[in-house]
mmCIF file of C-alpha atoms in Angstrom:
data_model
loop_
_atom_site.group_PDB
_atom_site.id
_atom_site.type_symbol
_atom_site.label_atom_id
_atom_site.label_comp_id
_atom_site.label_asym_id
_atom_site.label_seq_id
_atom_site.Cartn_x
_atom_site.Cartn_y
_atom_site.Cartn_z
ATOM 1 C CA UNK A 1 -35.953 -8.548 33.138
ATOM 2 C CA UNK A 2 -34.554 -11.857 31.786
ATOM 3 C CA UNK A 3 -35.076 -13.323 35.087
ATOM 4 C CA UNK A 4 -38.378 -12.660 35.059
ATOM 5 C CA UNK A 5 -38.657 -13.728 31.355
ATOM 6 C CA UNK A 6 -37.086 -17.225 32.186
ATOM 7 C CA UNK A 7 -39.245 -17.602 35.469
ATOM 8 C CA UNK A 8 -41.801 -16.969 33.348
ATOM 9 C CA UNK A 9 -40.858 -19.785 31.023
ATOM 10 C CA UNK A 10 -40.603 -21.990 33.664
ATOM 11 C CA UNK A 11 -43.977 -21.663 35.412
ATOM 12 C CA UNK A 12 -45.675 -22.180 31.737
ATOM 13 C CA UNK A 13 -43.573 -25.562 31.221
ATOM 14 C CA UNK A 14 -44.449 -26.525 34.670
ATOM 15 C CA UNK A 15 -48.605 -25.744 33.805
ATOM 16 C CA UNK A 16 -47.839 -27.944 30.395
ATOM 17 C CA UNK A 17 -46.361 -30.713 32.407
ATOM 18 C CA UNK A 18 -49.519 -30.645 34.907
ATOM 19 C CA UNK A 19 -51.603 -30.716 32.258
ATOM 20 C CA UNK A 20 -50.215 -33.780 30.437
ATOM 21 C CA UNK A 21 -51.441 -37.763 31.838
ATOM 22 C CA UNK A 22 -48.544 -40.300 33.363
ATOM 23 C CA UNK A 23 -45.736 -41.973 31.261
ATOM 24 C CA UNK A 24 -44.635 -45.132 32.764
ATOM 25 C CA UNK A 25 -42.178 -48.599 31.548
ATOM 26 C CA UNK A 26 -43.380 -52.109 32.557
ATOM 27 C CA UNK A 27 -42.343 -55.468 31.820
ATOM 28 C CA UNK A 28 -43.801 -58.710 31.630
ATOM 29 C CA UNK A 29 -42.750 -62.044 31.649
ATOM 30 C CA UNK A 30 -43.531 -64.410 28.497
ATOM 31 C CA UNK A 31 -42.049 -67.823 29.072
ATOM 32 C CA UNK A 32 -38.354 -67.204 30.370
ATOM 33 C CA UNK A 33 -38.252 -63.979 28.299
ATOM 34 C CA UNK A 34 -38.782 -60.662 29.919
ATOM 35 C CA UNK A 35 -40.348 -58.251 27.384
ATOM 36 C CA UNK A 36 -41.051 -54.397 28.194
ATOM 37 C CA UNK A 37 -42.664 -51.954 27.409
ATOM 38 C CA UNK A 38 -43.839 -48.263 27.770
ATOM 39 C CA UNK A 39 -47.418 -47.053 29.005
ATOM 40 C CA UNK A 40 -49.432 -43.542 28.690
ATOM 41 C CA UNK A 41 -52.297 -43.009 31.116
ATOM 42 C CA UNK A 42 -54.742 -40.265 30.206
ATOM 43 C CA UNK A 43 -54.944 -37.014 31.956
ATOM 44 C CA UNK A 44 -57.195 -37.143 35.151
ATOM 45 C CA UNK A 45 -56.734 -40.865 34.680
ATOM 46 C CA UNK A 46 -59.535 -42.219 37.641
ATOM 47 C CA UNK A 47 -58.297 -46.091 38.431
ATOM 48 C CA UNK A 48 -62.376 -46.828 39.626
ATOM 49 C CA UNK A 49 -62.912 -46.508 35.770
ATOM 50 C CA UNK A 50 -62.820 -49.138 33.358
ATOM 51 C CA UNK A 51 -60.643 -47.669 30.221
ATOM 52 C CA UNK A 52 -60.430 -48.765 26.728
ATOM 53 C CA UNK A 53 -56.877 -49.792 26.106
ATOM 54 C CA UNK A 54 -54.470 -48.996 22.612
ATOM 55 C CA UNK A 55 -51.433 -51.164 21.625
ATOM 56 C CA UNK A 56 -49.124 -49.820 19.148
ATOM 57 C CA UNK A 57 -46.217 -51.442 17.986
ATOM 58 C CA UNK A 58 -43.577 -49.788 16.160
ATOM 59 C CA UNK A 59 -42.182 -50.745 12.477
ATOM 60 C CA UNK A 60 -38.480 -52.597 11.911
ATOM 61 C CA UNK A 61 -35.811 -50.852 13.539
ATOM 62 C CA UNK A 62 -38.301 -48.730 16.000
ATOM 63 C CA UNK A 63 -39.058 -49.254 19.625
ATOM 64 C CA UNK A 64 -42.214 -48.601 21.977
ATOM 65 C CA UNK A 65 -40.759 -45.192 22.646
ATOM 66 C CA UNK A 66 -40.174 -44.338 18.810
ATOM 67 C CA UNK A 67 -43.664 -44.963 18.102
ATOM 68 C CA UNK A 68 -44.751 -43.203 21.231
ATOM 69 C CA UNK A 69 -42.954 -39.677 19.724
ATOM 70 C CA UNK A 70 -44.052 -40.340 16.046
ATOM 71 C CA UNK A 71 -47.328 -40.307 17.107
ATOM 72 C CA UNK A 72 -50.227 -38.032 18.391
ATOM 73 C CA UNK A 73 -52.008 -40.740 20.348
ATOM 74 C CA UNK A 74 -51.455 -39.150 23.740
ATOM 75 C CA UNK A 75 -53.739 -35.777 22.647
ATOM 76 C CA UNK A 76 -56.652 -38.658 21.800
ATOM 77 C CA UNK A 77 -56.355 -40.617 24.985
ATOM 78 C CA UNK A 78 -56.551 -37.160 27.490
ATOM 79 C CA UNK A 79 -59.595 -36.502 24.903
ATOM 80 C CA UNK A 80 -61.266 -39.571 24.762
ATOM 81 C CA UNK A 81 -60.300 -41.610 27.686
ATOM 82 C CA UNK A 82 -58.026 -44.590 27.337
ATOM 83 C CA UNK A 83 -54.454 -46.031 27.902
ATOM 84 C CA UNK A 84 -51.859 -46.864 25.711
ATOM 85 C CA UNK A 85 -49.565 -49.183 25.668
ATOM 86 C CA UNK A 86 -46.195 -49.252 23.377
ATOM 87 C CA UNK A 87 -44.629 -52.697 23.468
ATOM 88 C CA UNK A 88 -40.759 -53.159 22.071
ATOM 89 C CA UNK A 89 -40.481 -56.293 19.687
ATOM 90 C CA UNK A 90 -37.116 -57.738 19.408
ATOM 91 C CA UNK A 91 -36.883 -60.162 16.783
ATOM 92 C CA UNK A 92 -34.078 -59.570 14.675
ATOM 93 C CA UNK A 93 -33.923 -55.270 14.160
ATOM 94 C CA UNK A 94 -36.504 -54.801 16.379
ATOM 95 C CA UNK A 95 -39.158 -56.431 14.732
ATOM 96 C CA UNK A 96 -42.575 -58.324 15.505
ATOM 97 C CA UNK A 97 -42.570 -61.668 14.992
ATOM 98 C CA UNK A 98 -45.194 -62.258 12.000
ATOM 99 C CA UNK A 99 -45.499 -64.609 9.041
ATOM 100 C CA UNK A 100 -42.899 -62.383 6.872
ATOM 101 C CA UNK A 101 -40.213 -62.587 9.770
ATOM 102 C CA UNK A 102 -40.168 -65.365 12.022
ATOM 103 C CA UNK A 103 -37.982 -65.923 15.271
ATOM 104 C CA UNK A 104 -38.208 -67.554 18.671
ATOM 105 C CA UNK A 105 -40.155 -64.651 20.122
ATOM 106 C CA UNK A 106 -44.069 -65.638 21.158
ATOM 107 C CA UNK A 107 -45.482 -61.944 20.245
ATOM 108 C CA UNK A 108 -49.057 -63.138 20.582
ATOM 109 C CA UNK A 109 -48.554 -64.643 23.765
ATOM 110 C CA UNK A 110 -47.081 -61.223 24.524
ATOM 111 C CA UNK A 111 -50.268 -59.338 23.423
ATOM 112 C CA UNK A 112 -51.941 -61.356 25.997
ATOM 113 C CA UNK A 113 -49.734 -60.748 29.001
ATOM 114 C CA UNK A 114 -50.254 -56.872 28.052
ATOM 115 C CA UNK A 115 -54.180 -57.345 28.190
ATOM 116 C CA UNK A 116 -53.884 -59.246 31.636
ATOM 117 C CA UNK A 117 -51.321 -57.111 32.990
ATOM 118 C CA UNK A 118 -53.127 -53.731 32.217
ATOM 119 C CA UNK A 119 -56.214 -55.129 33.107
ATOM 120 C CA UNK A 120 -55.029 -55.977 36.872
ATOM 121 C CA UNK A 121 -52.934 -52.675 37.111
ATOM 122 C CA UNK A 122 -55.037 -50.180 35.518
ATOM 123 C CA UNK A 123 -58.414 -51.573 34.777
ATOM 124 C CA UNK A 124 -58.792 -51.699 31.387
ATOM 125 C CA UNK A 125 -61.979 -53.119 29.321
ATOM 126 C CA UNK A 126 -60.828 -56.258 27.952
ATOM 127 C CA UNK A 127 -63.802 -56.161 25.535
ATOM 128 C CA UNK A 128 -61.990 -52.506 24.291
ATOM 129 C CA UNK A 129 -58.623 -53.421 23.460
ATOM 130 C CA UNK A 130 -57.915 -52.150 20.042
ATOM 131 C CA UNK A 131 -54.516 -52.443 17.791
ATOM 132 C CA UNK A 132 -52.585 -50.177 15.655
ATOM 133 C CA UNK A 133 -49.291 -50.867 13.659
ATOM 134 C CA UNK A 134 -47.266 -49.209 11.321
ATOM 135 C CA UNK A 135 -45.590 -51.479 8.667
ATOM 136 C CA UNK A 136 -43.527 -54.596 10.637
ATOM 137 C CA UNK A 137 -45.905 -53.255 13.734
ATOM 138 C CA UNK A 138 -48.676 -53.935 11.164
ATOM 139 C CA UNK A 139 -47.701 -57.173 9.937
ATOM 140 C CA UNK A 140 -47.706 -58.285 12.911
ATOM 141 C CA UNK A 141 -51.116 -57.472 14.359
ATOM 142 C CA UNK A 142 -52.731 -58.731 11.185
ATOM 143 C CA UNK A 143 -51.221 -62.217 11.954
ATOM 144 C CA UNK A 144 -52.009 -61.756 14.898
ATOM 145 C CA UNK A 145 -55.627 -61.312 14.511
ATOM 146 C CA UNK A 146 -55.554 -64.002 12.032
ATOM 147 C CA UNK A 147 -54.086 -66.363 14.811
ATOM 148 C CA UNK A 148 -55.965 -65.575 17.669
ATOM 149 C CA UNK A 149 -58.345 -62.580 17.812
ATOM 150 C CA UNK A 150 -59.514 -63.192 21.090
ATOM 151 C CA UNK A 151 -60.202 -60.053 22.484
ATOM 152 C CA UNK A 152 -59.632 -57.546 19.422
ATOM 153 C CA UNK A 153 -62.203 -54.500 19.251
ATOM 154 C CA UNK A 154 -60.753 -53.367 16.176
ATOM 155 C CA UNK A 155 -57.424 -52.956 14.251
ATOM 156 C CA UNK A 156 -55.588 -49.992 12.259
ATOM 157 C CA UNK A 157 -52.269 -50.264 10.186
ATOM 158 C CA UNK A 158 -50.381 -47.901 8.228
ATOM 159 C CA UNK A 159 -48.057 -49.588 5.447
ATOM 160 C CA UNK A 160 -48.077 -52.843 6.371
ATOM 161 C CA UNK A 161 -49.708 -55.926 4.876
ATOM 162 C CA UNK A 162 -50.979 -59.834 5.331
ATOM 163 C CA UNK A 163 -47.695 -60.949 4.576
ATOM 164 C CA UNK A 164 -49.609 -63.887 2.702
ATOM 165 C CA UNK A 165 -51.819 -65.116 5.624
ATOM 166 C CA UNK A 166 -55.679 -64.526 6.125
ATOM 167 C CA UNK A 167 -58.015 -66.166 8.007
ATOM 168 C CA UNK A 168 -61.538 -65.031 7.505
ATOM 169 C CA UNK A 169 -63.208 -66.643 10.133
ATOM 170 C CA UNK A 170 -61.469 -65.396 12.706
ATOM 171 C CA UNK A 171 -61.322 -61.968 11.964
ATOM 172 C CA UNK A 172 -64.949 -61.903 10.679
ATOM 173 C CA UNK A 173 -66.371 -58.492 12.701
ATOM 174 C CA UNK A 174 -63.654 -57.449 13.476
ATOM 175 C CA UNK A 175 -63.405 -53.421 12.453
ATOM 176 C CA UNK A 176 -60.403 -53.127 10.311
ATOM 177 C CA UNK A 177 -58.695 -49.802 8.528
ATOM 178 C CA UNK A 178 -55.477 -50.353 6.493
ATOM 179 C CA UNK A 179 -53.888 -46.902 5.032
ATOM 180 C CA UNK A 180 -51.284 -47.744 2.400
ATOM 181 C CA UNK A 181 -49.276 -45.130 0.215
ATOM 182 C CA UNK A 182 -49.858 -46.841 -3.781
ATOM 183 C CA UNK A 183 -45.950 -45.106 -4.312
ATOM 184 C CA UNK A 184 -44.848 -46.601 -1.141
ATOM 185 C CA UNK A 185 -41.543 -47.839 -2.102
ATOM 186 C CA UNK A 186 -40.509 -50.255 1.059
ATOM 187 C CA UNK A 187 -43.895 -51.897 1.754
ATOM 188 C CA UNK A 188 -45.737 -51.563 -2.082
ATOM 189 C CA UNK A 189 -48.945 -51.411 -2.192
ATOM 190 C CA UNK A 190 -49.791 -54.225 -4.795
ATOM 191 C CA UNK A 191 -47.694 -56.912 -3.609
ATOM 192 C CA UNK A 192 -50.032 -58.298 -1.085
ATOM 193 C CA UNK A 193 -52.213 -59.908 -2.954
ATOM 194 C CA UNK A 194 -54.121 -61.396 -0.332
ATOM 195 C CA UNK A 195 -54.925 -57.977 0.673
ATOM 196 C CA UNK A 196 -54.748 -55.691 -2.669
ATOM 197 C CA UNK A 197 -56.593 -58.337 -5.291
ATOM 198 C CA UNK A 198 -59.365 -59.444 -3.352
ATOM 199 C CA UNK A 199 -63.021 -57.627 -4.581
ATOM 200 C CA UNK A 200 -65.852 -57.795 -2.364
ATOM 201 C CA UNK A 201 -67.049 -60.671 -4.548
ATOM 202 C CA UNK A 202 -64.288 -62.863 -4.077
ATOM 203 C CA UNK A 203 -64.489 -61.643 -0.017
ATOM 204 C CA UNK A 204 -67.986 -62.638 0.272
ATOM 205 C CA UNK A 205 -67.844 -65.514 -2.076
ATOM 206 C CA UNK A 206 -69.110 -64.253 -5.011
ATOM 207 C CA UNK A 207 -66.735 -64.018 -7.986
ATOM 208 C CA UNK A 208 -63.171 -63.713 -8.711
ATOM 209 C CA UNK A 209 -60.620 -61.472 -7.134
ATOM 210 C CA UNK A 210 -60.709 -57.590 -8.308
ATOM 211 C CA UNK A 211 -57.927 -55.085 -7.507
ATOM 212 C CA UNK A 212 -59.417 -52.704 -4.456
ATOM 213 C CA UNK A 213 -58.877 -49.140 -6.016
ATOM 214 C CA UNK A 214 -56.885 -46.419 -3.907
ATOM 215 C CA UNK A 215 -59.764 -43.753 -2.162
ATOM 216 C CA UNK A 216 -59.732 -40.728 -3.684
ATOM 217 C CA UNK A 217 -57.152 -37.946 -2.734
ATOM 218 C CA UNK A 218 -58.301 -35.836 0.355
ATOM 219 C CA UNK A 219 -60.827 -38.160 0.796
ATOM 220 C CA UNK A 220 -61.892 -37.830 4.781
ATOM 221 C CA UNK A 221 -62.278 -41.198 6.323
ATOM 222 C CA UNK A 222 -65.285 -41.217 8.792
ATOM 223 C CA UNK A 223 -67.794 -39.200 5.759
ATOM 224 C CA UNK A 224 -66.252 -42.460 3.275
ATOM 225 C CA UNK A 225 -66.984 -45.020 5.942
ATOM 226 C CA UNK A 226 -70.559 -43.948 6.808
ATOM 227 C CA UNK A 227 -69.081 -44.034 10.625
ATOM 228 C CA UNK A 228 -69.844 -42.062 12.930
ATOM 229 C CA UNK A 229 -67.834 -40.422 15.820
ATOM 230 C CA UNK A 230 -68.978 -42.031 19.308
ATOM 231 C CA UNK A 231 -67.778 -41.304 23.020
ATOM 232 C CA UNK A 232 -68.202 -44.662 25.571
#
């Protein structure tokens, strides 16, 4: 009976595992430095398709793989159709290299390599690359966008901030969603002032700065937005 109960066991892990996309590890070369990186390709994943592609990049201390378990992207992309890529940074502790922590690392040429090199291997869109960071992950890709946003569909980050940099001409358009804890004690939510104290009158010219208020508890974020859910 226990044989059969562990047989059993075995043939349901081996359904899961069918029924999951492709996990992969590439590297690229930026300058003389080799950087790496882990992949997810969706379930049923057809290379005569063009997919949108997601980079997420880990906070201080994390890695490509870190962020790849904390997260439930993999469920979306078998969903909705796209690859993911999970890039390690390694500044100092792992980290991106931004305008809040600076070192010898070109992370935005890095970006770019990523978009070329999943573009030739896996044909992705390179008008649907979109970026999502949590905290040092998120510092990063807003200097990034406000570097070079060549290529950016749209950017998410979770407790992180501007680390004292904007630039609104280049990321004018650009779809943008920042979630940010007011009690978070590591990144705080009122110390970006760039970010934090800037109304939409002072954004669109208009008037001096205003604090942006935290949404409302339970508040769900597509009904607050006025978007609307669409399939490419």
């Amino acid at each position: 009976m226990k044989t059969i109960f562990f047989s059993f066991l075995f043939f349901i892990s081996q359904i899961a595992l069918a029924q999951s996309g492709t996990t992969g590890t590439g590297s690229v070369l930026v300058g003389a430095t080799t950087r790496t990186y882990t992949y997810y390709l969706p379930l049923n994943f057809d290379p005569a398709c063009s997919y949108p592609l997601l980079i997420a990049y880990h906070g201080s201390g994390g890695t490509g793989n870190s962020m790849k378990n904390s997260t439930d992207f993999e469920s979306i992309a078998d969903a909705e159709r796209f690859v993911i890529a999970y890039p390690n940074g390694t500044c100092s502790g792992n980290q991106w290299n931004t305008n809040c922590v600076a070192c010898a690392n070109d992370d935005i040429a890095f970006t770019q390599q990523l978009r070329t090199k999943f573009n030739t291997d896996f044909n992705i869109d390179l008008n649907r690359v979109y970026l999502a960071g949590h905290s040092n992950g998120g510092f990063f890709i807003n200097y990034l966008a406000s570097q070079n946003s060549t290529g950016i569909a749209a950017r998410a980050v979770v407790a992180g901030n501007l680390c004292g940099y904007w630039n609104p001409v280049l990321t004018a358009g650009i779809p943008y969603l920042h979630i940010h804890a007011i009690n978070d004690p590591v990144v705080q939510y009122y110390d970006d002032e760039l970010l934090f104290w800037w109304g939409a009158g002072a954004f669109l010219g208009g008037g001096p700065p205003s604090p942006f208020p935290p949404a409302p508890r339970g508040v769900v974020f597509p009904g607050a937005s006025r978007c609307s859910r669409r399939r490419n």
